[in-house]
Amino acid sequence: MLALRLARGSHPLVLLRRLLVAAASAGVGFLLLCALGYASAHPAHSTGAVLRLLWCFVPLAATVQFAVAVARTDPSTRPRSGLSAVGLGPVRLAVLAAVSTAVSCTLGSMVALLFYLHLRGDLSGLPFDGAAAGLLDSETPLPPAAALVLLTLVPVAAATASALALRAEPVATAAPDDSEVLTEPEAPGPAAPPTGLPWGVALTAAGLAVEAYMSRGDVRSLLPLPGRLDATPTGVLVGWTLTAAGLAMAGPGLAYLCGRLLQAARPGAVRLLAGRVLMDESRRIGRPLGVVCAVLAAAFAAYALYGTKAHPLGPLTVLGAVLVLGCTTATLMTSALEARQARAQTARALLRLGAPVSALRAATALRAAALLVVFAPLTWLIAELAALPLTA
């Protein structure tokens, strides 16, 4: 009840982010139900049914990541003075965020179920009754228990991940003194350098190697998603998963190195500020940047394989691609908003010291340019390496 009261009194932008989480959950729920309907209608094609279900976990992971990012930026989950006295400490706030996330995702799952049954023709009285009966295998009944289990995957996974992320997040401490903002110590603030860069590089290389090894043979049937799935090797999916996990693990380290490079060679105040802030925010924005890099590399590789060929994409393929691209981009934007909220006190301190607003804007532009210079060539390189064995 408290979660519903807080949702009703939230800012319109906060409500919009929650509605986006519900929409993403609805899309994933629809894909899961489509995979279940295919498995029920084609019991002899068990391999194809399992592969369809495995492909659905890609947009599911992107949706869970987006839900966690939205939960972290929710104002109702931030520790405030006096809340612990009424029983809303860090643990209770994490539980509250998990409940809010579960409500949004459950709403999306319910919409997915109603929309799926409506397109199959099981529900009548609305436009487009049974418009996709053939695609959704309406002649075979849907197992209720299996449908319920699949529809609870997104709410349970998103709520659990949100609670764990907020519970593991350290309690916000006081901002540094104004005199410490423009100094250059060995490490930025209390923040240690990320340590996942070597492991991320190793995972990325392993994923590319697995994808290259398993892509031998007929390349025309390697990458189709649900809706046009014929004989996608499981190893290709495993290779892409390892590559995405490696880039996500290496992202914070790369962002930290960008901050160090901005401060090299006798930096001025603007470059020093941009580098310090980027080093502090490397963990917060590096992982979403790595995931976006992996998604764009996969899109470029798919275009290199099918861009010049007449290879029709099924509607479920388009839905899955839109979900992955939309959720990863929205996660990156939400993480950038969280980073902006985290450094708001530092920005106010700089303005009180007399720093011009143009200097803060120039520092923001420098950070964006440094990330673009590093991550754009990396995305192109990964895409070329991934597409090479597919187009050879």
Coordinates of C-alpha atoms in Angstrom, one line a residue:
M1 CA 0.0 0.0 0.0
L2 CA 2.9 2.4 0.8
A3 CA 4.4 1.7 -2.6
L4 CA 1.1 2.5 -4.3
R5 CA 0.8 5.8 -2.3
L6 CA 4.3 6.8 -3.3
A7 CA 3.6 6.0 -6.9
R8 CA 0.5 8.1 -6.9
G9 CA 2.4 11.1 -5.6
S10 CA 5.5 10.7 -7.7
H11 CA 6.8 13.2 -10.3
P12 CA 5.4 12.7 -13.8
L13 CA 8.9 11.7 -15.1
V14 CA 9.2 9.1 -12.5
L15 CA 5.8 7.7 -13.4
L16 CA 6.8 7.7 -17.1
R17 CA 9.9 5.6 -16.3
R18 CA 7.8 3.1 -14.4
L19 CA 5.3 2.9 -17.4
L20 CA 8.3 2.3 -19.7
V21 CA 9.3 -0.6 -17.4
A22 CA 5.8 -1.9 -17.6
A23 CA 5.8 -1.7 -21.4
A24 CA 9.1 -3.5 -21.6
S25 CA 7.8 -6.2 -19.3
A26 CA 4.7 -6.5 -21.5
G27 CA 6.9 -7.0 -24.6
V28 CA 9.0 -9.7 -22.9
G29 CA 5.9 -11.5 -21.6
F30 CA 4.4 -11.5 -25.0
L31 CA 7.6 -13.1 -26.4
L32 CA 7.6 -15.7 -23.7
L33 CA 4.0 -16.6 -24.4
C34 CA 4.7 -16.9 -28.1
A35 CA 7.6 -19.3 -27.3
L36 CA 5.2 -21.3 -25.1
G37 CA 2.5 -21.4 -27.8
Y38 CA 5.1 -22.6 -30.4
A39 CA 6.2 -25.4 -28.0
S40 CA 2.6 -26.5 -27.4
A41 CA 1.7 -26.6 -31.1
H42 CA 4.9 -28.3 -32.2
P43 CA 5.9 -31.0 -29.7
A44 CA 8.1 -32.7 -32.2
H45 CA 10.3 -29.6 -32.6
S46 CA 11.6 -29.5 -29.1
T47 CA 15.0 -28.0 -30.1
G48 CA 13.4 -25.1 -31.9
A49 CA 11.1 -24.4 -29.0
V50 CA 14.1 -24.4 -26.6
L51 CA 16.0 -22.0 -28.8
R52 CA 13.1 -19.7 -29.1
L53 CA 12.8 -19.6 -25.3
L54 CA 16.6 -19.0 -25.0
W55 CA 16.4 -16.0 -27.4
C56 CA 13.6 -14.5 -25.2
F57 CA 16.1 -14.3 -22.3
V58 CA 18.1 -11.6 -24.2
P59 CA 15.2 -9.0 -24.0
L60 CA 14.4 -10.3 -20.5
A61 CA 17.9 -9.4 -19.3
A62 CA 17.7 -6.0 -20.9
T63 CA 14.4 -5.4 -19.2
V64 CA 15.7 -6.4 -15.8
Q65 CA 18.7 -4.1 -16.3
F66 CA 16.4 -1.2 -17.2
A67 CA 14.1 -1.9 -14.2
V68 CA 17.1 -1.8 -11.8
A69 CA 18.3 1.5 -13.3
V70 CA 14.8 3.0 -12.8
A71 CA 14.6 1.7 -9.2
R72 CA 18.0 3.3 -8.4
T73 CA 16.8 6.7 -9.7
D74 CA 13.5 6.5 -7.9
P75 CA 13.3 9.4 -5.3
S76 CA 11.3 7.2 -2.9
T77 CA 14.2 4.8 -2.5
R78 CA 16.8 7.3 -1.4
P79 CA 17.8 7.4 2.3
R80 CA 16.6 10.6 4.0
S81 CA 17.1 11.9 7.5
G82 CA 14.2 10.8 9.8
L83 CA 13.1 7.9 7.7
S84 CA 15.0 5.4 9.9
A85 CA 13.0 6.6 12.9
V86 CA 9.8 5.5 11.3
G87 CA 11.1 2.1 10.2
L88 CA 12.3 3.0 6.7
G89 CA 16.0 2.2 6.8
P90 CA 18.1 1.0 3.9
V91 CA 16.6 -2.5 4.1
R92 CA 13.0 -1.3 4.1
L93 CA 13.7 1.1 1.3
A94 CA 15.2 -1.7 -0.8
V95 CA 12.1 -3.8 -0.1
L96 CA 9.9 -0.9 -1.1
A97 CA 11.8 -0.5 -4.4
A98 CA 11.4 -4.2 -5.1
V99 CA 7.7 -4.0 -4.5
S100 CA 7.3 -1.0 -6.7
T101 CA 9.3 -2.7 -9.5
A102 CA 7.2 -5.9 -9.1
V103 CA 4.0 -3.9 -9.4
S104 CA 5.1 -2.3 -12.6
C105 CA 6.3 -5.5 -14.1
T106 CA 3.2 -7.4 -13.1
L107 CA 1.1 -4.8 -14.8
G108 CA 3.1 -5.3 -17.9
S109 CA 2.7 -9.1 -17.7
M110 CA -1.0 -8.8 -17.4
V111 CA -1.2 -6.6 -20.4
A112 CA 0.9 -9.1 -22.3
L113 CA -1.4 -11.9 -21.4
L114 CA -4.5 -10.0 -22.5
F115 CA -3.0 -8.8 -25.7
Y116 CA -1.7 -12.3 -26.5
L117 CA -5.1 -13.9 -25.9
H118 CA -6.8 -11.2 -27.9
L119 CA -4.6 -11.7 -31.0
R120 CA -5.1 -15.5 -30.7
G121 CA -8.8 -15.0 -30.8
D122 CA -9.4 -16.4 -27.3
L123 CA -10.9 -13.0 -26.2
S124 CA -13.6 -11.3 -28.3
G125 CA -15.3 -7.9 -28.4
L126 CA -12.3 -5.8 -29.4
P127 CA -10.8 -4.8 -32.8
F128 CA -8.3 -7.2 -34.4
D129 CA -9.8 -10.3 -32.7
G130 CA -7.7 -13.2 -33.8
A131 CA -5.6 -11.1 -36.2
A132 CA -2.5 -13.2 -35.5
A133 CA -4.2 -16.6 -34.9
G134 CA -1.9 -18.4 -37.4
L135 CA 1.3 -16.9 -36.1
L136 CA 0.4 -17.6 -32.5
D137 CA -0.8 -21.2 -33.0
S138 CA -4.4 -20.6 -31.8
E139 CA -5.5 -24.1 -32.6
T140 CA -3.5 -25.5 -29.6
P141 CA -4.6 -24.6 -26.1
L142 CA -2.1 -22.7 -23.9
P143 CA -1.0 -24.5 -20.7
P144 CA -2.2 -22.2 -17.9
A145 CA 0.5 -23.3 -15.3
A146 CA 3.3 -22.8 -17.8
A147 CA 2.0 -19.4 -18.9
L148 CA 1.8 -18.3 -15.2
V149 CA 5.3 -19.4 -14.6
L150 CA 6.7 -17.6 -17.6
L151 CA 4.8 -14.4 -16.8
T152 CA 6.2 -14.3 -13.3
L153 CA 9.8 -14.4 -14.6
V154 CA 10.1 -10.7 -15.3
P155 CA 8.5 -9.4 -12.0
V156 CA 10.4 -11.8 -9.8
A157 CA 13.8 -11.3 -11.6
A158 CA 13.4 -7.5 -11.7
A159 CA 12.2 -7.2 -8.1
T160 CA 15.0 -9.4 -6.8
A161 CA 17.7 -7.6 -8.8
S162 CA 16.4 -4.2 -7.7
A163 CA 16.4 -5.2 -4.0
L164 CA 19.9 -6.6 -4.3
A165 CA 21.3 -3.6 -6.1
L166 CA 19.9 -1.1 -3.7
R167 CA 20.8 -3.2 -0.6
A168 CA 24.4 -3.5 -1.8
E169 CA 24.6 0.2 -2.6
P170 CA 26.5 2.1 0.1
V171 CA 24.8 4.8 2.1
A172 CA 25.4 8.2 0.7
T173 CA 28.0 10.2 2.5
A174 CA 28.7 13.8 2.8
A175 CA 30.1 15.6 -0.2
P176 CA 33.8 16.6 -0.2
D177 CA 34.8 20.1 0.8
D178 CA 34.8 22.7 -1.9
S179 CA 38.6 22.9 -1.6
E180 CA 39.0 19.3 -2.6
V181 CA 37.0 19.5 -5.9
L182 CA 39.8 20.9 -8.1
T183 CA 42.7 19.1 -6.5
E184 CA 44.3 16.0 -8.1
P185 CA 44.9 13.2 -5.6
E186 CA 46.0 9.7 -6.5
A187 CA 42.4 8.4 -6.7
P188 CA 39.2 10.4 -7.2
G189 CA 37.3 10.9 -3.9
P190 CA 37.0 7.5 -1.9
A191 CA 36.6 5.7 -5.2
A192 CA 39.0 2.9 -6.1
P193 CA 39.8 2.0 -9.8
P194 CA 37.5 -0.7 -11.3
T195 CA 39.2 -4.1 -11.5
G196 CA 37.1 -5.9 -14.1
L197 CA 38.9 -4.7 -17.2
P198 CA 41.2 -7.7 -17.7
W199 CA 38.4 -10.2 -17.0
G200 CA 36.1 -8.2 -19.4
V201 CA 38.7 -8.4 -22.2
A202 CA 39.2 -12.1 -21.6
L203 CA 35.4 -12.8 -21.7
T204 CA 35.0 -10.7 -24.9
A205 CA 37.8 -12.6 -26.6
A206 CA 36.3 -15.9 -25.5
G207 CA 32.8 -14.9 -26.7
L208 CA 34.2 -13.9 -30.1
A209 CA 36.2 -17.2 -30.3
V210 CA 33.1 -19.3 -29.5
E211 CA 30.9 -17.4 -32.0
A212 CA 33.5 -17.8 -34.7
Y213 CA 34.0 -21.6 -34.0
M214 CA 30.2 -22.3 -33.9
S215 CA 29.4 -20.2 -37.0
R216 CA 31.0 -22.6 -39.4
G217 CA 28.6 -24.0 -41.9
D218 CA 25.5 -22.4 -43.4
V219 CA 25.6 -18.8 -42.3
R220 CA 22.1 -18.0 -43.6
S221 CA 20.5 -19.7 -40.5
L222 CA 22.7 -18.4 -37.8
L223 CA 21.1 -15.3 -36.4
P224 CA 17.3 -15.4 -36.9
L225 CA 15.4 -14.6 -33.7
P226 CA 11.9 -15.8 -32.6
G227 CA 9.5 -15.6 -35.6
R228 CA 12.1 -16.9 -38.2
L229 CA 14.0 -19.3 -36.1
D230 CA 15.1 -22.5 -37.9
A231 CA 18.5 -23.9 -36.8
T232 CA 20.4 -21.3 -34.8
P233 CA 23.3 -23.0 -33.1
T234 CA 23.3 -22.7 -29.3
G235 CA 27.0 -21.9 -29.4
V236 CA 26.4 -18.7 -31.3
L237 CA 24.0 -17.5 -28.6
V238 CA 26.5 -18.5 -25.9
G239 CA 29.2 -16.6 -27.8
W240 CA 27.2 -13.4 -28.0
T241 CA 26.3 -13.7 -24.3
L242 CA 29.9 -14.0 -23.3
T243 CA 30.8 -11.0 -25.5
A244 CA 28.1 -8.9 -24.0
A245 CA 29.1 -9.9 -20.5
G246 CA 32.7 -9.1 -21.2
L247 CA 32.0 -5.6 -22.6
A248 CA 29.7 -4.9 -19.6
M249 CA 32.5 -6.0 -17.2
A250 CA 35.2 -4.0 -19.1
G251 CA 33.0 -0.8 -19.5
P252 CA 33.8 0.7 -16.0
G253 CA 37.5 0.2 -16.5
L254 CA 37.4 1.8 -19.9
A255 CA 35.4 4.8 -18.6
Y256 CA 37.9 5.1 -15.8
L257 CA 40.8 5.2 -18.3
C258 CA 39.0 7.9 -20.2
G259 CA 38.9 10.0 -17.1
R260 CA 42.6 9.4 -16.6
L261 CA 43.4 10.4 -20.2
L262 CA 41.4 13.6 -19.8
Q263 CA 43.7 14.7 -16.9
A264 CA 47.0 13.8 -18.8
A265 CA 49.5 16.4 -20.0
R266 CA 49.1 19.4 -17.6
P267 CA 45.3 19.7 -17.5
G268 CA 43.4 22.9 -16.9
A269 CA 40.5 23.3 -14.6
V270 CA 37.9 22.1 -17.1
R271 CA 39.8 19.0 -18.1
L272 CA 40.7 18.2 -14.5
L273 CA 37.0 18.5 -13.5
A274 CA 35.8 16.4 -16.4
G275 CA 38.4 13.7 -15.7
R276 CA 37.7 13.6 -12.0
V277 CA 34.0 13.3 -12.5
L278 CA 34.3 10.6 -15.1
M279 CA 36.5 8.6 -12.9
D280 CA 34.0 8.9 -10.1
E281 CA 31.1 7.9 -12.4
S282 CA 33.0 5.0 -14.1
R283 CA 31.2 2.3 -12.3
R284 CA 27.8 3.9 -12.7
I285 CA 27.8 4.6 -16.4
G286 CA 30.5 2.2 -17.6
R287 CA 28.5 -1.0 -17.4
P288 CA 25.5 0.4 -19.4
L289 CA 27.9 1.8 -21.9
G290 CA 29.4 -1.7 -22.4
V291 CA 26.0 -3.2 -22.8
V292 CA 25.0 -0.6 -25.4
C293 CA 28.3 -1.3 -27.2
A294 CA 27.6 -5.0 -27.3
V295 CA 24.0 -4.4 -28.6
L296 CA 25.2 -2.0 -31.4
A297 CA 28.0 -4.4 -32.3
A298 CA 25.4 -7.2 -32.7
A299 CA 23.2 -5.0 -34.8
F300 CA 26.1 -4.1 -37.1
A301 CA 27.1 -7.7 -37.4
A302 CA 23.5 -8.7 -38.3
Y303 CA 23.3 -5.9 -40.9
A304 CA 26.6 -7.1 -42.4
L305 CA 25.1 -10.6 -42.7
Y306 CA 21.6 -9.7 -43.9
G307 CA 21.7 -6.1 -44.9
T308 CA 22.2 -6.7 -48.6
K309 CA 20.2 -9.9 -48.8
A310 CA 16.5 -10.6 -49.1
H311 CA 16.1 -12.0 -45.6
P312 CA 12.7 -11.2 -44.2
L313 CA 12.5 -10.6 -40.5
G314 CA 9.5 -11.9 -38.6
P315 CA 7.4 -9.6 -36.4
L316 CA 8.7 -11.3 -33.2
T317 CA 12.3 -10.7 -34.3
V318 CA 11.5 -7.0 -34.7
L319 CA 9.8 -6.9 -31.3
G320 CA 12.8 -8.5 -29.6
A321 CA 15.2 -6.2 -31.3
V322 CA 13.2 -3.1 -30.4
L323 CA 13.0 -4.3 -26.8
V324 CA 16.8 -4.9 -26.5
L325 CA 17.8 -1.6 -28.2
G326 CA 15.2 0.4 -26.4
C327 CA 15.9 -1.0 -22.9
T328 CA 19.7 -0.7 -23.2
T329 CA 19.5 2.9 -24.5
A330 CA 17.0 3.8 -21.8
T331 CA 19.2 2.2 -19.1
L332 CA 22.2 4.3 -20.3
M333 CA 20.1 7.5 -20.2
T334 CA 18.7 6.6 -16.7
S335 CA 22.2 5.9 -15.5
A336 CA 23.4 9.3 -16.8
L337 CA 20.5 10.9 -14.9
E338 CA 21.5 9.0 -11.8
A339 CA 25.1 10.3 -12.2
R340 CA 23.8 13.8 -12.6
Q341 CA 21.8 13.6 -9.4
A342 CA 24.9 12.2 -7.6
R343 CA 27.1 15.1 -8.6
A344 CA 24.4 17.8 -8.0
Q345 CA 26.0 18.8 -4.7
T346 CA 29.4 19.2 -6.2
A347 CA 28.0 21.3 -9.0
R348 CA 26.3 23.6 -6.5
A349 CA 29.6 23.9 -4.5
L350 CA 31.5 24.9 -7.7
L351 CA 28.9 27.6 -8.5
R352 CA 29.2 29.0 -5.0
L353 CA 33.0 29.2 -5.5
G354 CA 32.4 31.3 -8.6
A355 CA 32.8 28.7 -11.4
P356 CA 31.0 29.8 -14.5
V357 CA 28.2 27.6 -15.8
S358 CA 30.0 27.4 -19.2
A359 CA 32.8 25.6 -17.5
L360 CA 30.5 22.9 -16.2
R361 CA 28.9 22.5 -19.6
A362 CA 32.3 22.3 -21.2
A363 CA 33.3 19.5 -18.7
T364 CA 30.1 17.6 -19.6
A365 CA 30.9 17.9 -23.3
L366 CA 34.5 16.7 -22.7
R367 CA 33.3 13.6 -20.9
A368 CA 30.8 12.8 -23.6
A369 CA 33.5 13.3 -26.3
A370 CA 36.0 11.1 -24.5
L371 CA 33.6 8.3 -24.1
L372 CA 32.6 8.5 -27.7
V373 CA 36.2 8.5 -28.9
V374 CA 36.9 5.3 -26.9
F375 CA 33.6 3.3 -27.2
A376 CA 32.7 4.1 -30.9
P377 CA 35.9 2.5 -32.4
L378 CA 35.5 -0.4 -29.9
T379 CA 32.0 -1.0 -31.1
W380 CA 33.1 -1.0 -34.7
L381 CA 36.0 -3.4 -34.0
I382 CA 33.8 -5.9 -32.1
A383 CA 31.2 -5.7 -34.9
E384 CA 33.8 -6.4 -37.6
L385 CA 35.3 -9.3 -35.6
A386 CA 31.9 -10.8 -35.0
A387 CA 30.7 -10.4 -38.6
L388 CA 34.0 -11.7 -40.2
P389 CA 33.3 -15.4 -39.6
L390 CA 29.6 -15.0 -40.6
T391 CA 30.3 -13.3 -43.9
A392 CA 33.5 -15.3 -44.9

